[in-house]
Amino acid sequence: MAVMEETTKFPKLTMQSKTKQQPHKISFYLEKGKAPNVMQALSKCLKNYVKIIYSNDIALDILPQAAGKGRALAFLLEKLKVDRQGPLNTLVCGDSGNDVELFTVPEVNWVSNEQEELLQWYAGNARGNPQIIHATERCATSIMKAIGNFFLGPNASPRGIRDSMFNRKILCPSHEVVMFYIFCERWGCDDVEKPE
């Protein structure tokens, strides 16, 4: 099916720049108010051959049905399980509609916030699910909240913490996320010596 040919029938779609196009993804701009009708019509004419993903109140991506973040995560988790290297816990985080598919993968804890399309999906599909957190905090703070909520490791607030407070060797990903966040915050406040 010639997806590009079909999309030319929708003048409300504006092609994004060439740098945004990929071999298995076509990207457009589409005004928020026009999105529901255009997406419904596109779905009808393209049938089940593609996934149509709308995010950030303006971006519309068309991908092959077998593509997507959720499929990639499910494949990776299954591959690790087969190789007996599966993780004990998996945490995914997202802030827009292009992350929704991640949250449908079984046995994954997740945290979301921010964009309206993700909040709508959460309200309709995930409310009351104990593996799902709707974070009210932003960025790494919401990730740290999820780490604590799901008992994945230490989730101390980075505000005012200095490396010397962590005098024992901790080797876990959640600790590294917190330490990286501390470093970035200190860097931004000019509290770290910067190379010339």
XYZ file of N, CA and C in Angstrom:
588
model
N 0.846 -1.180 0.000
C 0.000 0.000 0.000
C 0.886 1.236 0.000
N 0.565 2.193 -0.822
C 1.333 3.428 -0.940
C 0.805 4.445 0.071
N 1.403 4.444 1.237
C 0.959 5.324 2.316
C 1.102 6.788 1.911
N 2.224 7.129 1.297
C 2.436 8.524 0.880
C 1.339 8.981 -0.073
N 0.970 8.116 -0.980
C -0.080 8.447 -1.945
C -1.399 8.717 -1.230
N -1.722 7.896 -0.256
C -2.967 8.075 0.497
C -2.954 9.371 1.309
N -1.805 9.701 1.886
C -1.748 10.908 2.729
C -1.913 12.185 1.917
N -1.611 12.150 0.625
C -1.791 13.356 -0.203
C -3.261 13.735 -0.322
N -4.154 12.839 0.015
C -5.593 13.111 -0.035
C -6.065 13.912 1.179
N -5.140 14.194 2.092
C -5.479 14.918 3.322
C -4.697 16.232 3.373
N -5.272 17.310 2.829
C -4.546 18.584 2.774
C -4.239 19.182 4.150
N -4.894 18.711 5.191
C -4.629 19.230 6.540
C -3.312 18.698 7.102
N -2.763 17.655 6.468
C -1.461 17.112 6.875
C -0.356 17.918 6.212
N 0.610 18.354 7.008
C 1.783 19.054 6.485
C 3.004 18.198 6.774
N 3.709 17.825 5.731
C 4.889 16.967 5.877
C 5.941 17.669 6.733
N 6.500 16.946 7.705
C 7.614 17.479 8.491
C 8.873 17.470 7.627
N 9.928 18.097 8.101
C 11.173 18.208 7.335
C 11.761 16.834 7.021
N 12.630 16.790 6.032
C 13.262 15.528 5.626
C 14.031 14.887 6.769
N 14.577 15.698 7.660
C 15.342 15.145 8.784
C 14.451 14.375 9.756
N 13.151 14.629 9.737
C 12.208 13.934 10.628
C 11.677 12.636 10.017
N 11.944 12.422 8.731
C 11.452 11.226 8.048
C 12.440 10.080 8.233
N 11.923 8.880 8.341
C 12.739 7.675 8.496
C 12.246 6.625 7.507
N 13.058 5.608 7.231
C 12.614 4.572 6.288
C 11.292 3.904 6.694
N 11.026 3.812 7.995
C 9.810 3.139 8.452
C 8.912 4.069 9.263
N 9.005 5.376 8.990
C 8.156 6.348 9.696
C 7.983 7.577 8.819
N 6.737 7.970 8.623
C 6.436 9.203 7.900
C 5.830 10.157 8.920
N 6.340 11.380 8.961
C 5.914 12.325 9.993
C 5.288 13.573 9.383
N 4.183 13.992 10.001
C 3.443 15.163 9.551
C 3.157 16.076 10.739
N 2.766 17.310 10.414
C 2.184 18.208 11.400
C 0.684 18.200 11.153
N -0.090 18.259 12.234
C -1.541 18.279 12.133
C -2.088 19.037 13.335
N -2.889 20.066 13.054
C -3.454 20.867 14.139
C -4.325 20.007 15.050
N -4.245 20.304 16.329
C -4.929 19.509 17.350
C -6.430 19.370 17.081
N -7.092 20.446 16.748
C -8.537 20.409 16.534
C -8.959 19.549 15.354
N -8.073 19.387 14.397
C -8.385 18.603 13.199
C -7.928 17.150 13.322
N -7.152 16.852 14.336
C -6.539 15.529 14.477
C -7.541 14.378 14.560
N -8.571 14.435 15.409
C -9.459 13.269 15.527
C -10.096 12.851 14.197
N -10.617 13.819 13.440
C -11.270 13.489 12.168
C -10.280 12.953 11.146
N -9.122 13.593 11.040
C -8.116 13.148 10.071
C -7.607 11.760 10.444
N -7.351 11.530 11.721
C -6.854 10.216 12.150
C -7.887 9.119 11.882
N -9.153 9.416 12.125
C -10.201 8.428 11.872
C -10.285 8.109 10.380
N -10.243 9.134 9.540
C -10.305 8.920 8.090
C -9.065 8.180 7.588
N -7.894 8.547 8.110
C -6.660 7.852 7.726
C -6.718 6.379 8.125
N -7.176 6.113 9.324
C -7.284 4.730 9.801
C -8.197 3.915 8.897
N -9.274 4.538 8.457
C -10.224 3.843 7.598
C -9.598 3.488 6.249
N -8.881 4.439 5.644
C -8.334 4.165 4.308
C -7.055 3.331 4.359
N -6.299 3.419 5.446
C -5.060 2.637 5.538
C -5.278 1.305 6.256
N -6.499 1.087 6.723
C -6.915 -0.151 7.389
C -5.959 -0.540 8.512
N -5.582 -1.797 8.566
C -4.712 -2.283 9.640
C -3.259 -2.405 9.215
N -2.884 -1.704 8.162
C -1.515 -1.815 7.658
C -0.522 -0.962 8.449
N -1.028 0.049 9.131
C -0.137 1.008 9.787
C -0.618 1.330 11.197
N 0.280 1.968 11.955
C -0.062 2.572 13.242
C -0.035 4.074 13.022
N -1.023 4.746 13.553
C -1.075 6.199 13.471
C -0.924 6.718 14.890
N 0.112 7.501 15.108
C 0.432 7.987 16.452
C 0.415 9.507 16.445
N -0.378 10.082 17.338
C -0.465 11.539 17.460
C 0.126 11.935 18.805
N 1.003 12.934 18.806
C 1.627 13.346 20.064
C 1.957 14.829 20.059
N 2.129 15.353 21.237
C 2.541 16.738 21.466
C 1.601 17.755 20.834
N 0.342 17.387 20.671
C -0.694 18.264 20.127
C -0.407 18.771 18.724
N 0.514 18.134 18.000
C 0.801 18.595 16.642
C 1.442 17.548 15.740
N 2.093 16.550 16.286
C 2.875 15.607 15.479
C 2.099 14.322 15.206
N 2.023 13.950 13.941
C 1.374 12.708 13.552
C 2.393 11.845 12.821
N 2.601 10.644 13.322
C 3.539 9.697 12.713
C 2.760 8.498 12.196
N 3.187 8.001 11.044
C 2.612 6.785 10.478
C 3.728 5.762 10.379
N 3.516 4.615 11.029
C 4.516 3.542 11.073
C 3.889 2.235 10.599
N 4.725 1.270 10.189
C 4.185 -0.059 9.891
C 3.538 -0.653 11.145
N 2.542 -1.480 10.963
C 1.822 -2.081 12.087
C 2.754 -2.831 13.040
N 3.798 -3.443 12.516
C 4.706 -4.238 13.357
C 5.779 -3.399 14.042
N 5.797 -2.102 13.807
C 6.820 -1.235 14.398
C 6.295 -0.607 15.686
N 7.165 0.097 16.390
C 6.751 0.847 17.563
C 7.579 0.548 18.791
N 7.527 1.470 19.740
C 8.298 1.346 20.974
C 7.862 0.141 21.806
N 6.569 -0.095 21.879
C 6.069 -1.212 22.677
C 6.512 -2.554 22.126
N 6.449 -2.698 20.812
C 6.895 -3.948 20.186
C 8.386 -4.153 20.419
N 9.155 -3.064 20.312
C 10.603 -3.163 20.535
C 10.902 -3.575 21.976
N 10.201 -2.968 22.947
C 10.407 -3.322 24.355
C 10.004 -4.770 24.621
N 8.864 -5.181 24.107
C 8.412 -6.564 24.312
C 9.414 -7.553 23.722
N 9.937 -7.242 22.539
C 10.937 -8.113 21.912
C 12.185 -8.204 22.783
N 12.660 -7.050 23.247
C 13.867 -7.024 24.075
C 13.671 -7.816 25.365
N 12.556 -7.615 26.037
C 12.295 -8.339 27.283
C 12.202 -9.840 27.040
N 11.556 -10.237 25.962
C 11.451 -11.662 25.635
C 12.820 -12.239 25.306
N 13.618 -11.507 24.550
C 14.967 -11.956 24.186
C 15.814 -12.135 25.444
N 15.756 -11.187 26.358
C 16.520 -11.292 27.598
C 16.043 -12.474 28.438
N 14.738 -12.710 28.452
C 14.186 -13.833 29.209
C 14.673 -15.163 28.633
N 14.667 -15.273 27.314
C 15.134 -16.498 26.648
C 16.608 -16.731 26.944
N 17.387 -15.652 26.961
C 18.819 -15.751 27.246
C 19.111 -15.802 28.745
N 18.062 -15.909 29.554
C 18.169 -15.963 31.021
C 18.888 -14.738 31.609
N 18.669 -13.610 30.969
C 19.256 -12.363 31.452
C 18.169 -11.329 31.723
N 16.950 -11.787 31.850
C 15.836 -10.872 32.024
C 15.993 -9.995 33.246
N 15.580 -8.754 33.146
C 15.668 -7.863 34.300
C 14.659 -8.260 35.372
N 14.987 -7.952 36.615
C 14.055 -8.220 37.708
C 12.855 -7.290 37.614
N 13.112 -6.053 37.227
C 12.062 -5.046 37.115
C 12.334 -4.187 35.894
N 11.268 -3.706 35.303
C 11.396 -2.796 34.173
C 10.507 -1.598 34.439
N 11.061 -0.420 34.288
C 10.330 0.826 34.477
C 10.400 1.602 33.180
N 9.251 1.965 32.626
C 9.231 2.822 31.449
C 8.597 4.148 31.834
N 9.051 5.194 31.194
C 8.569 6.538 31.495
C 8.205 7.223 30.189
N 7.157 8.000 30.207
C 6.764 8.686 28.994
C 5.960 9.925 29.274
N 5.919 10.798 28.271
C 5.214 12.053 28.463
C 4.309 12.429 27.301
N 4.197 11.573 26.270
C 3.339 11.937 25.143
C 2.747 10.700 24.485
N 1.900 10.944 23.505
C 1.189 9.866 22.835
C 2.079 8.838 22.171
N 3.278 9.236 21.770
C 4.147 8.252 21.117
C 4.734 7.256 22.117
N 4.454 7.433 23.404
C 4.927 6.502 24.434
C 3.846 5.522 24.896
N 2.607 5.732 24.481
C 1.487 4.921 24.970
C 1.743 3.432 24.801
N 2.273 3.036 23.658
C 2.475 1.610 23.387
C 3.421 0.954 24.397
N 4.363 1.713 24.933
C 5.267 1.171 25.954
C 4.486 0.671 27.163
N 3.414 1.372 27.470
C 2.674 1.110 28.693
C 1.710 -0.065 28.571
N 1.633 -0.657 27.399
C 0.762 -1.812 27.207
C 1.532 -3.125 27.333
N 2.849 -3.038 27.520
C 3.674 -4.241 27.655
C 3.444 -4.831 29.049
N 3.062 -6.121 29.133
C 2.795 -6.737 30.443
C 4.032 -6.753 31.348
N 3.784 -6.735 32.644
C 4.822 -6.841 33.673
C 5.812 -5.680 33.667
N 5.368 -4.532 33.204
C 6.223 -3.349 33.188
C 5.582 -2.305 34.092
N 6.377 -1.750 34.998
C 5.916 -0.631 35.816
C 6.153 0.630 35.007
N 5.264 1.572 35.137
C 5.504 2.782 34.366
C 4.991 4.022 35.051
N 5.521 5.133 34.580
C 5.167 6.444 35.107
C 4.924 7.364 33.920
N 3.893 8.173 34.020
C 3.607 9.089 32.918
C 3.213 10.446 33.469
N 3.382 11.427 32.637
C 2.899 12.768 32.945
C 2.852 13.587 31.664
N 2.415 14.809 31.773
C 2.580 15.823 30.756
C 1.497 15.918 29.695
N 1.664 15.328 28.534
C 0.848 15.630 27.365
C -0.582 15.098 27.478
N -1.496 15.882 26.930
C -2.924 15.583 27.029
C -3.293 14.207 26.480
N -2.701 13.828 25.341
C -3.087 12.542 24.743
C -2.704 11.364 25.632
N -1.617 11.490 26.369
C -1.217 10.421 27.286
C -2.120 10.418 28.521
N -2.482 11.594 28.990
C -3.386 11.683 30.134
C -4.759 11.104 29.788
N -5.224 11.349 28.563
C -6.504 10.786 28.128
C -6.425 9.260 28.067
N -5.324 8.742 27.540
C -5.162 7.288 27.474
C -5.155 6.707 28.890
N -4.444 7.365 29.788
C -4.377 6.909 31.178
C -5.781 6.867 31.790
N -6.548 7.933 31.601
C -7.891 8.009 32.180
C -8.798 6.908 31.638
N -8.655 6.582 30.368
C -9.524 5.587 29.759
C -9.056 4.151 29.883
N -7.767 3.936 30.126
C -7.231 2.580 30.067
C -6.473 2.114 31.304
N -6.032 3.022 32.138
C -5.074 2.611 33.158
C -5.410 3.023 34.581
N -6.419 3.821 34.774
C -6.743 4.277 36.130
C -7.012 3.079 37.036
N -6.407 3.068 38.206
C -6.599 1.975 39.154
C -5.621 0.824 38.986
N -4.790 0.860 37.968
C -3.793 -0.194 37.760
C -2.613 0.079 38.693
N -2.280 -0.855 39.602
C -1.206 -0.602 40.564
C 0.186 -0.517 39.936
N 0.328 -0.944 38.686
C 1.630 -0.866 38.025
C 1.831 0.470 37.321
N 0.872 1.369 37.465
C 0.915 2.629 36.728
C 0.842 3.802 37.691
N 1.724 4.751 37.486
C 1.710 5.991 38.260
C 1.473 7.137 37.294
N 0.546 8.002 37.645
C 0.437 9.263 36.917
C 1.204 10.278 37.750
N 2.358 10.656 37.270
C 3.228 11.550 38.026
C 2.786 12.994 37.860
N 2.815 13.722 38.942
C 2.527 15.149 38.872
C 3.819 15.953 38.849
N 4.927 15.296 39.152
C 6.225 15.951 39.112
C 6.752 15.930 37.681
N 7.808 16.687 37.444
C 8.385 16.756 36.104
C 9.704 15.995 36.039
N 10.015 15.542 34.860
C 11.317 14.976 34.492
C 11.784 13.905 35.484
N 13.041 14.029 35.906
C 13.659 12.995 36.745
C 12.974 12.857 38.105
N 12.335 13.912 38.579
C 11.655 13.826 39.867
C 10.537 12.790 39.813
N 9.825 12.724 38.690
C 8.767 11.717 38.570
C 9.357 10.315 38.472
N 10.524 10.190 37.861
C 11.192 8.887 37.778
C 11.612 8.435 39.173
N 12.163 9.361 39.954
C 12.567 9.014 41.321
C 11.360 8.597 42.158
N 10.227 9.268 41.959
C 9.011 8.891 42.677
C 8.614 7.458 42.314
N 8.702 7.115 41.037
C 8.352 5.760 40.593
C 9.315 4.728 41.164
N 10.594 5.059 41.212
C 11.588 4.139 41.782
C 11.211 3.801 43.221
N 10.799 4.802 43.979
C 10.371 4.563 45.358
C 9.051 3.827 45.437
N 8.091 4.222 44.621
C 6.765 3.611 44.642
C 6.813 2.119 44.323
N 7.650 1.742 43.375
C 7.745 0.345 42.966
C 8.865 -0.403 43.690
N 9.481 0.237 44.685
C 10.550 -0.377 45.484
C 11.690 -0.899 44.607
N 12.120 -0.066 43.657
C 13.190 -0.455 42.739
C 14.564 -0.027 43.224
N 14.625 0.730 44.292
C 15.912 1.171 44.808
C 15.779 2.495 45.527
N 16.911 3.085 45.914
C 16.866 4.363 46.633
C 16.311 5.457 45.735
N 15.541 6.342 46.342
C 14.955 7.429 45.565
C 15.046 8.754 46.311
N 16.170 8.969 46.953
C 16.371 10.194 47.724
C 16.284 11.409 46.817
N 15.728 12.476 47.356
C 15.670 13.727 46.611
C 17.074 14.266 46.425
N 17.400 14.708 45.236
C 18.751 15.193 44.978
C 19.021 16.586 45.531
N 18.021 17.288 45.975
C 18.212 18.655 46.453
C 19.139 18.670 47.668
N 20.269 19.311 47.522
C 21.197 19.477 48.627
C 22.064 18.277 48.934
N 21.895 17.189 48.217
C 22.704 15.997 48.487
C 24.074 16.163 47.848
N 25.078 15.780 48.548
C 26.447 15.793 48.025
C 26.931 14.358 47.925
N 27.842 14.116 47.030
C 28.352 12.760 46.804
C 28.866 12.118 48.086
N 29.432 12.907 48.999
C 30.004 12.346 50.219
C 28.939 11.708 51.111
N 27.678 12.092 50.940
C 26.616 11.496 51.742
C 26.403 10.037 51.374
N 26.805 9.656 50.160
C 26.685 8.270 49.722
C 28.057 7.634 49.846
N 28.438 7.284 51.071
C 29.782 6.771 51.294
C 29.890 5.266 51.069
N 28.789 4.593 50.825
C 28.890 3.170 50.516
C 28.696 2.973 49.013
N 29.273 1.933 48.524
C 29.199 1.642 47.089
C 27.830 1.038 46.776
N 27.066 1.726 45.970
C 25.749 1.239 45.572
C 25.783 1.016 44.068
N 25.534 -0.192 43.652
C 25.529 -0.506 42.230
C 24.127 -0.904 41.799
N 23.304 0.083 41.553
C 21.984 -0.213 41.015
C 21.565 0.952 40.121
N 20.820 0.666 39.074
C 20.458 1.697 38.102
C 19.731 2.887 38.707
N 18.837 2.650 39.659
C 18.092 3.768 40.229
C 19.019 4.743 40.939
N 20.046 4.218 41.609
C 21.016 5.085 42.265
C 21.744 5.930 41.228
N 22.105 5.312 40.111
C 22.821 6.040 39.064
C 21.960 7.143 38.461
N 20.654 6.901 38.312
C 19.748 7.936 37.809
C 19.747 9.123 38.760
N 19.626 8.840 40.056
C 19.622 9.909 41.055
C 20.941 10.673 41.023
N 22.062 9.958 40.971
C 23.369 10.620 40.969
C 23.568 11.459 39.704
N 23.088 10.972 38.571
C 23.198 11.740 37.334
C 22.366 13.013 37.433
N 21.171 12.907 38.002
C 20.311 14.068 38.178
C 20.979 15.090 39.104
N 21.590 14.617 40.166
C 22.315 15.509 41.079
C 23.426 16.230 40.325
N 24.196 15.480 39.553
C 25.292 16.078 38.795
C 24.769 17.151 37.841
N 23.714 16.846 37.093
C 23.162 17.813 36.134
C 22.663 19.066 36.836
N 22.020 18.877 37.972
C 21.519 20.021 38.723
C 22.678 20.878 39.234
N 23.709 20.233 39.761
C 24.875 20.973 40.250
C 25.587 21.672 39.099
N 25.681 21.001 37.952
C 26.316 21.593 36.761
C 25.561 22.860 36.360
N 24.231 22.774 36.331
C 23.409 23.918 35.947
C 23.511 25.080 36.914
N 23.828 24.805 38.166
C 23.969 25.861 39.182
C 25.416 26.323 39.319
N 26.272 25.912 38.386
C 27.705 26.242 38.436
C 28.346 25.791 39.737
N 27.898 24.669 40.262
C 28.421 24.129 41.506
C 29.440 23.015 41.243
N 29.800 22.831 39.965
C 30.750 21.799 39.572
C 31.823 22.461 38.719
N 33.064 22.062 38.933
C 34.146 22.615 38.129
C 33.975 22.150 36.690
N 33.912 23.117 35.765
C 33.714 22.795 34.358
C 35.042 22.857 33.619
N 35.290 21.906 32.711
C 36.545 21.933 31.943
C 36.567 23.131 31.009
N 37.753 23.585 30.706
C 37.903 24.750 29.816
C 37.528 24.431 28.421
